Every structure is written in structure tokens, then in C-alpha cells.
């Protein structure tokens, strides 16, 4: 989450939606040209920036918005 407060007891990933929503999201990700996110999300959440759908993991190009240039190499 943007404030870094949504996670499991030791910071592990927590699925916030049900399987139907997750499938919908990953189906849409699989069909896109690029996944857009922010530098803050990358820093705080360590997201998996891919499409996971129908037992497949599909690597996608990533575009990161970081207007403060806080991300390091």
C-alpha cells in the first residue's frame, strides 16, 4: 500500500481481493503493453510486476513514475 501498512505480520504479501478479482487483473495485465507504477510503490511494496494468469507467469515491460528521482539504480 502507499503507506506501507497493508502486509502480513512479517511484511509478507497479502491478497486484498478475491480470486475472481485477481484473475481479472492479471488477465488485463497479460493483454497490456506495459505495467505502470510509481517509484514509491516499488520502494515500499516490492511488487511483482508481471502477469500471473492460468498457471503462467508473463514478464511485462515496466514504466516507473518517480518525480523525486528517489529510486537507486
PDB file of N, CA and C in Angstrom:
ATOM      1  N   UNK A   1       0.841  -1.190   0.000  1.00  0.00           N
ATOM      2  CA  UNK A   1       0.000   0.000   0.000  1.00  0.00           C
ATOM      3  C   UNK A   1       0.878   1.243   0.000  1.00  0.00           C
ATOM      4  N   UNK A   2       0.316   2.369  -0.322  1.00  0.00           N
ATOM      5  CA  UNK A   2       1.099   3.604  -0.372  1.00  0.00           C
ATOM      6  C   UNK A   2       1.699   3.966   0.977  1.00  0.00           C
ATOM      7  N   UNK A   3       1.031   3.611   2.062  1.00  0.00           N
ATOM      8  CA  UNK A   3       1.562   3.976   3.376  1.00  0.00           C
ATOM      9  C   UNK A   3       2.371   2.848   4.005  1.00  0.00           C
ATOM     10  N   UNK A   4       2.515   1.737   3.293  1.00  0.00           N
ATOM     11  CA  UNK A   4       3.309   0.624   3.795  1.00  0.00           C
ATOM     12  C   UNK A   4       2.676  -0.118   4.957  1.00  0.00           C
ATOM     13  N   UNK A   5       1.352   0.026   5.160  1.00  0.00           N
ATOM     14  CA  UNK A   5       0.702  -0.564   6.332  1.00  0.00           C
ATOM     15  C   UNK A   5      -0.080  -1.841   6.044  1.00  0.00           C
ATOM     16  N   UNK A   6      -0.252  -2.194   4.766  1.00  0.00           N
ATOM     17  CA  UNK A   6      -1.014  -3.397   4.451  1.00  0.00           C
ATOM     18  C   UNK A   6      -0.036  -4.503   4.090  1.00  0.00           C
ATOM     19  N   UNK A   7       0.140  -5.442   5.006  1.00  0.00           N
ATOM     20  CA  UNK A   7       1.023  -6.586   4.790  1.00  0.00           C
ATOM     21  C   UNK A   7       0.773  -7.592   5.895  1.00  0.00           C
ATOM     22  N   UNK A   8       1.328  -8.769   5.724  1.00  0.00           N
ATOM     23  CA  UNK A   8       1.209  -9.786   6.752  1.00  0.00           C
ATOM     24  C   UNK A   8       2.067  -9.432   7.954  1.00  0.00           C
ATOM     25  N   UNK A   9       2.053 -10.270   8.990  1.00  0.00           N
ATOM     26  CA  UNK A   9       2.773  -9.990  10.225  1.00  0.00           C
ATOM     27  C   UNK A   9       4.261  -9.693  10.056  1.00  0.00           C
ATOM     28  N   UNK A  10       4.903 -10.313   9.083  1.00  0.00           N
ATOM     29  CA  UNK A  10       6.343 -10.098   8.877  1.00  0.00           C
ATOM     30  C   UNK A  10       6.606  -9.403   7.546  1.00  0.00           C
ATOM     31  N   UNK A  11       5.629  -8.633   7.062  1.00  0.00           N
ATOM     32  CA  UNK A  11       5.794  -7.889   5.824  1.00  0.00           C
ATOM     33  C   UNK A  11       5.520  -8.680   4.562  1.00  0.00           C
ATOM     34  N   UNK A  12       5.047  -9.941   4.714  1.00  0.00           N
ATOM     35  CA  UNK A  12       4.780 -10.737   3.521  1.00  0.00           C
ATOM     36  C   UNK A  12       3.545 -10.220   2.780  1.00  0.00           C
ATOM     37  N   UNK A  13       3.441 -10.599   1.501  1.00  0.00           N
ATOM     38  CA  UNK A  13       2.332 -10.166   0.654  1.00  0.00           C
ATOM     39  C   UNK A  13       1.004 -10.666   1.200  1.00  0.00           C
ATOM     40  N   UNK A  14      -0.021  -9.834   1.041  1.00  0.00           N
ATOM     41  CA  UNK A  14      -1.376 -10.191   1.431  1.00  0.00           C
ATOM     42  C   UNK A  14      -2.275  -9.892   0.242  1.00  0.00           C
ATOM     43  N   UNK A  15      -3.066 -10.868  -0.172  1.00  0.00           N
ATOM     44  CA  UNK A  15      -4.007 -10.630  -1.268  1.00  0.00           C
ATOM     45  C   UNK A  15      -5.213  -9.898  -0.710  1.00  0.00           C
ATOM     46  N   UNK A  16      -5.499  -8.723  -1.253  1.00  0.00           N
ATOM     47  CA  UNK A  16      -6.574  -7.882  -0.743  1.00  0.00           C
ATOM     48  C   UNK A  16      -7.922  -8.155  -1.400  1.00  0.00           C
ATOM     49  N   UNK A  17      -7.913  -8.825  -2.535  1.00  0.00           N
ATOM     50  CA  UNK A  17      -9.160  -9.092  -3.238  1.00  0.00           C
ATOM     51  C   UNK A  17      -9.362 -10.603  -3.375  1.00  0.00           C
ATOM     52  N   UNK A  18     -10.532 -10.978  -3.887  1.00  0.00           N
ATOM     53  CA  UNK A  18     -10.796 -12.406  -4.061  1.00  0.00           C
ATOM     54  C   UNK A  18     -10.163 -12.923  -5.348  1.00  0.00           C
ATOM     55  N   UNK A  19     -10.229 -14.214  -5.573  1.00  0.00           N
ATOM     56  CA  UNK A  19      -9.592 -14.834  -6.735  1.00  0.00           C
ATOM     57  C   UNK A  19     -10.170 -14.323  -8.053  1.00  0.00           C
ATOM     58  N   UNK A  20     -11.479 -14.061  -8.109  1.00  0.00           N
ATOM     59  CA  UNK A  20     -12.094 -13.557  -9.331  1.00  0.00           C
ATOM     60  C   UNK A  20     -11.506 -12.202  -9.714  1.00  0.00           C
ATOM     61  N   UNK A  21     -11.334 -11.321  -8.736  1.00  0.00           N
ATOM     62  CA  UNK A  21     -10.726 -10.008  -8.999  1.00  0.00           C
ATOM     63  C   UNK A  21      -9.263 -10.147  -9.409  1.00  0.00           C
ATOM     64  N   UNK A  22      -8.547 -11.026  -8.744  1.00  0.00           N
ATOM     65  CA  UNK A  22      -7.133 -11.243  -9.084  1.00  0.00           C
ATOM     66  C   UNK A  22      -7.008 -11.788 -10.500  1.00  0.00           C
ATOM     67  N   UNK A  23      -7.858 -12.735 -10.875  1.00  0.00           N
ATOM     68  CA  UNK A  23      -7.828 -13.280 -12.236  1.00  0.00           C
ATOM     69  C   UNK A  23      -8.122 -12.191 -13.262  1.00  0.00           C
ATOM     70  N   UNK A  24      -9.107 -11.346 -12.985  1.00  0.00           N
ATOM     71  CA  UNK A  24      -9.459 -10.241 -13.881  1.00  0.00           C
ATOM     72  C   UNK A  24      -8.260  -9.311 -14.068  1.00  0.00           C
ATOM     73  N   UNK A  25      -7.634  -8.929 -12.959  1.00  0.00           N
ATOM     74  CA  UNK A  25      -6.489  -8.024 -13.003  1.00  0.00           C
ATOM     75  C   UNK A  25      -5.342  -8.615 -13.819  1.00  0.00           C
ATOM     76  N   UNK A  26      -5.021  -9.861 -13.578  1.00  0.00           N
ATOM     77  CA  UNK A  26      -3.891 -10.477 -14.273  1.00  0.00           C
ATOM     78  C   UNK A  26      -4.210 -10.775 -15.732  1.00  0.00           C
ATOM     79  N   UNK A  27      -5.476 -11.026 -16.055  1.00  0.00           N
ATOM     80  CA  UNK A  27      -5.880 -11.153 -17.447  1.00  0.00           C
ATOM     81  C   UNK A  27      -5.643  -9.828 -18.172  1.00  0.00           C
ATOM     82  N   UNK A  28      -6.019  -8.723 -17.557  1.00  0.00           N
ATOM     83  CA  UNK A  28      -5.806  -7.397 -18.158  1.00  0.00           C
ATOM     84  C   UNK A  28      -4.317  -7.083 -18.259  1.00  0.00           C
ATOM     85  N   UNK A  29      -3.538  -7.421 -17.242  1.00  0.00           N
ATOM     86  CA  UNK A  29      -2.082  -7.215 -17.298  1.00  0.00           C
ATOM     87  C   UNK A  29      -1.466  -7.986 -18.455  1.00  0.00           C
ATOM     88  N   UNK A  30      -1.922  -9.211 -18.652  1.00  0.00           N
ATOM     89  CA  UNK A  30      -1.364 -10.057 -19.717  1.00  0.00           C
ATOM     90  C   UNK A  30      -1.601  -9.440 -21.094  1.00  0.00           C
ATOM     91  N   UNK A  31      -2.659  -8.661 -21.230  1.00  0.00           N
ATOM     92  CA  UNK A  31      -3.023  -8.073 -22.524  1.00  0.00           C
ATOM     93  C   UNK A  31      -2.456  -6.675 -22.744  1.00  0.00           C
ATOM     94  N   UNK A  32      -1.764  -6.122 -21.760  1.00  0.00           N
ATOM     95  CA  UNK A  32      -1.221  -4.771 -21.894  1.00  0.00           C
ATOM     96  C   UNK A  32       0.185  -4.796 -22.472  1.00  0.00           C
ATOM     97  N   UNK A  33       0.615  -3.628 -22.957  1.00  0.00           N
ATOM     98  CA  UNK A  33       1.976  -3.497 -23.483  1.00  0.00           C
ATOM     99  C   UNK A  33       2.983  -3.225 -22.381  1.00  0.00           C
ATOM    100  N   UNK A  34       2.541  -2.579 -21.300  1.00  0.00           N
ATOM    101  CA  UNK A  34       3.453  -2.170 -20.232  1.00  0.00           C
ATOM    102  C   UNK A  34       2.655  -2.054 -18.924  1.00  0.00           C
ATOM    103  N   UNK A  35       3.332  -2.278 -17.807  1.00  0.00           N
ATOM    104  CA  UNK A  35       2.719  -2.080 -16.492  1.00  0.00           C
ATOM    105  C   UNK A  35       3.277  -0.782 -15.922  1.00  0.00           C
ATOM    106  N   UNK A  36       2.388   0.112 -15.519  1.00  0.00           N
ATOM    107  CA  UNK A  36       2.754   1.424 -14.985  1.00  0.00           C
ATOM    108  C   UNK A  36       2.639   1.407 -13.469  1.00  0.00           C
ATOM    109  N   UNK A  37       3.653   1.938 -12.799  1.00  0.00           N
ATOM    110  CA  UNK A  37       3.630   2.041 -11.341  1.00  0.00           C
ATOM    111  C   UNK A  37       4.435   3.269 -10.925  1.00  0.00           C
ATOM    112  N   UNK A  38       4.562   3.464  -9.634  1.00  0.00           N
ATOM    113  CA  UNK A  38       5.331   4.606  -9.125  1.00  0.00           C
ATOM    114  C   UNK A  38       6.583   4.124  -8.393  1.00  0.00           C
ATOM    115  N   UNK A  39       7.546   5.020  -8.286  1.00  0.00           N
ATOM    116  CA  UNK A  39       8.755   4.711  -7.540  1.00  0.00           C
ATOM    117  C   UNK A  39       8.456   4.385  -6.089  1.00  0.00           C
ATOM    118  N   UNK A  40       7.480   5.069  -5.530  1.00  0.00           N
ATOM    119  CA  UNK A  40       7.105   4.825  -4.134  1.00  0.00           C
ATOM    120  C   UNK A  40       6.557   3.409  -3.946  1.00  0.00           C
ATOM    121  N   UNK A  41       5.736   2.964  -4.895  1.00  0.00           N
ATOM    122  CA  UNK A  41       5.218   1.598  -4.818  1.00  0.00           C
ATOM    123  C   UNK A  41       6.359   0.587  -4.901  1.00  0.00           C
ATOM    124  N   UNK A  42       7.294   0.819  -5.787  1.00  0.00           N
ATOM    125  CA  UNK A  42       8.453  -0.077  -5.910  1.00  0.00           C
ATOM    126  C   UNK A  42       9.234  -0.111  -4.601  1.00  0.00           C
ATOM    127  N   UNK A  43       9.477   1.053  -4.002  1.00  0.00           N
ATOM    128  CA  UNK A  43      10.268   1.137  -2.763  1.00  0.00           C
ATOM    129  C   UNK A  43       9.570   0.498  -1.567  1.00  0.00           C
ATOM    130  N   UNK A  44       8.272   0.757  -1.424  1.00  0.00           N
ATOM    131  CA  UNK A  44       7.565   0.314  -0.221  1.00  0.00           C
ATOM    132  C   UNK A  44       6.982  -1.089  -0.324  1.00  0.00           C
ATOM    133  N   UNK A  45       6.509  -1.469  -1.498  1.00  0.00           N
ATOM    134  CA  UNK A  45       5.743  -2.709  -1.613  1.00  0.00           C
ATOM    135  C   UNK A  45       6.482  -3.857  -2.280  1.00  0.00           C
ATOM    136  N   UNK A  46       7.592  -3.580  -2.979  1.00  0.00           N
ATOM    137  CA  UNK A  46       8.312  -4.627  -3.697  1.00  0.00           C
ATOM    138  C   UNK A  46       7.341  -5.492  -4.521  1.00  0.00           C
ATOM    139  N   UNK A  47       6.572  -4.863  -5.418  1.00  0.00           N
ATOM    140  CA  UNK A  47       5.535  -5.599  -6.144  1.00  0.00           C
ATOM    141  C   UNK A  47       6.094  -6.549  -7.197  1.00  0.00           C
ATOM    142  N   UNK A  48       5.338  -7.587  -7.477  1.00  0.00           N
ATOM    143  CA  UNK A  48       5.668  -8.481  -8.584  1.00  0.00           C
ATOM    144  C   UNK A  48       5.075  -7.835  -9.828  1.00  0.00           C
ATOM    145  N   UNK A  49       5.911  -7.353 -10.693  1.00  0.00           N
ATOM    146  CA  UNK A  49       5.446  -6.625 -11.875  1.00  0.00           C
ATOM    147  C   UNK A  49       5.368  -7.565 -13.069  1.00  0.00           C
ATOM    148  N   UNK A  50       4.434  -8.495 -13.008  1.00  0.00           N
ATOM    149  CA  UNK A  50       4.225  -9.433 -14.097  1.00  0.00           C
ATOM    150  C   UNK A  50       2.744  -9.798 -14.137  1.00  0.00           C
ATOM    151  N   UNK A  51       2.377 -10.610 -15.098  1.00  0.00           N
ATOM    152  CA  UNK A  51       1.012 -11.123 -15.193  1.00  0.00           C
ATOM    153  C   UNK A  51       1.042 -12.587 -14.797  1.00  0.00           C
ATOM    154  N   UNK A  52       0.203 -12.952 -13.856  1.00  0.00           N
ATOM    155  CA  UNK A  52       0.108 -14.338 -13.401  1.00  0.00           C
ATOM    156  C   UNK A  52      -1.331 -14.789 -13.655  1.00  0.00           C
ATOM    157  N   UNK A  53      -1.481 -15.618 -14.688  1.00  0.00           N
ATOM    158  CA  UNK A  53      -2.826 -15.980 -15.133  1.00  0.00           C
ATOM    159  C   UNK A  53      -2.800 -17.358 -15.770  1.00  0.00           C
ATOM    160  N   UNK A  54      -3.753 -18.193 -15.414  1.00  0.00           N
ATOM    161  CA  UNK A  54      -3.866 -19.549 -15.963  1.00  0.00           C
ATOM    162  C   UNK A  54      -2.573 -20.338 -15.791  1.00  0.00           C
ATOM    163  N   UNK A  55      -2.007 -20.299 -14.610  1.00  0.00           N
ATOM    164  CA  UNK A  55      -0.781 -21.030 -14.271  1.00  0.00           C
ATOM    165  C   UNK A  55       0.433 -20.595 -15.090  1.00  0.00           C
ATOM    166  N   UNK A  56       0.381 -19.396 -15.668  1.00  0.00           N
ATOM    167  CA  UNK A  56       1.504 -18.830 -16.410  1.00  0.00           C
ATOM    168  C   UNK A  56       1.987 -17.579 -15.704  1.00  0.00           C
ATOM    169  N   UNK A  57       3.267 -17.306 -15.794  1.00  0.00           N
ATOM    170  CA  UNK A  57       3.826 -16.030 -15.349  1.00  0.00           C
ATOM    171  C   UNK A  57       4.423 -15.368 -16.578  1.00  0.00           C
ATOM    172  N   UNK A  58       3.910 -14.181 -16.882  1.00  0.00           N
ATOM    173  CA  UNK A  58       4.319 -13.477 -18.097  1.00  0.00           C
ATOM    174  C   UNK A  58       5.052 -12.203 -17.708  1.00  0.00           C
ATOM    175  N   UNK A  59       6.322 -12.110 -18.087  1.00  0.00           N
ATOM    176  CA  UNK A  59       7.107 -10.897 -17.826  1.00  0.00           C
ATOM    177  C   UNK A  59       6.564  -9.766 -18.699  1.00  0.00           C
ATOM    178  N   UNK A  60       6.469  -8.580 -18.122  1.00  0.00           N
ATOM    179  CA  UNK A  60       5.963  -7.417 -18.838  1.00  0.00           C
ATOM    180  C   UNK A  60       6.957  -6.270 -18.681  1.00  0.00           C
ATOM    181  N   UNK A  61       7.073  -5.400 -19.708  1.00  0.00           N
ATOM    182  CA  UNK A  61       7.865  -4.183 -19.525  1.00  0.00           C
ATOM    183  C   UNK A  61       7.225  -3.323 -18.427  1.00  0.00           C
ATOM    184  N   UNK A  62       8.055  -2.577 -17.723  1.00  0.00           N
ATOM    185  CA  UNK A  62       7.585  -1.751 -16.611  1.00  0.00           C
ATOM    186  C   UNK A  62       7.939  -0.292 -16.883  1.00  0.00           C
ATOM    187  N   UNK A  63       6.992   0.602 -16.608  1.00  0.00           N
ATOM    188  CA  UNK A  63       7.244   2.043 -16.642  1.00  0.00           C
ATOM    189  C   UNK A  63       7.054   2.548 -15.219  1.00  0.00           C
ATOM    190  N   UNK A  64       8.063   3.249 -14.693  1.00  0.00           N
ATOM    191  CA  UNK A  64       8.022   3.719 -13.308  1.00  0.00           C
ATOM    192  C   UNK A  64       8.032   5.242 -13.293  1.00  0.00           C
ATOM    193  N   UNK A  65       7.039   5.829 -12.644  1.00  0.00           N
ATOM    194  CA  UNK A  65       6.990   7.270 -12.443  1.00  0.00           C
ATOM    195  C   UNK A  65       7.666   7.586 -11.116  1.00  0.00           C
ATOM    196  N   UNK A  66       8.697   8.425 -11.157  1.00  0.00           N
ATOM    197  CA  UNK A  66       9.450   8.763  -9.941  1.00  0.00           C
ATOM    198  C   UNK A  66       9.870  10.228 -10.029  1.00  0.00           C
ATOM    199  N   UNK A  67       8.930  11.120  -9.788  1.00  0.00           N
ATOM    200  CA  UNK A  67       9.212  12.545  -9.994  1.00  0.00           C
ATOM    201  C   UNK A  67      10.249  13.115  -9.044  1.00  0.00           C
ATOM    202  N   UNK A  68      10.511  12.463  -7.923  1.00  0.00           N
ATOM    203  CA  UNK A  68      11.534  12.911  -6.981  1.00  0.00           C
ATOM    204  C   UNK A  68      12.879  12.228  -7.231  1.00  0.00           C
ATOM    205  N   UNK A  69      12.915  11.301  -8.170  1.00  0.00           N
ATOM    206  CA  UNK A  69      14.117  10.525  -8.510  1.00  0.00           C
ATOM    207  C   UNK A  69      14.739   9.859  -7.284  1.00  0.00           C
ATOM    208  N   UNK A  70      13.890   9.199  -6.492  1.00  0.00           N
ATOM    209  CA  UNK A  70      14.330   8.540  -5.266  1.00  0.00           C
ATOM    210  C   UNK A  70      14.841   7.122  -5.477  1.00  0.00           C
ATOM    211  N   UNK A  71      14.460   6.475  -6.571  1.00  0.00           N
ATOM    212  CA  UNK A  71      14.925   5.105  -6.807  1.00  0.00           C
ATOM    213  C   UNK A  71      16.403   5.086  -7.126  1.00  0.00           C
ATOM    214  N   UNK A  72      17.066   4.112  -6.618  1.00  0.00           N
ATOM    215  CA  UNK A  72      18.508   3.936  -6.877  1.00  0.00           C
ATOM    216  C   UNK A  72      18.689   2.804  -7.870  1.00  0.00           C
ATOM    217  N   UNK A  73      19.568   2.984  -8.853  1.00  0.00           N
ATOM    218  CA  UNK A  73      19.942   2.033  -9.886  1.00  0.00           C
ATOM    219  C   UNK A  73      19.297   0.748  -9.851  1.00  0.00           C
TER     220      UNK A  73
END
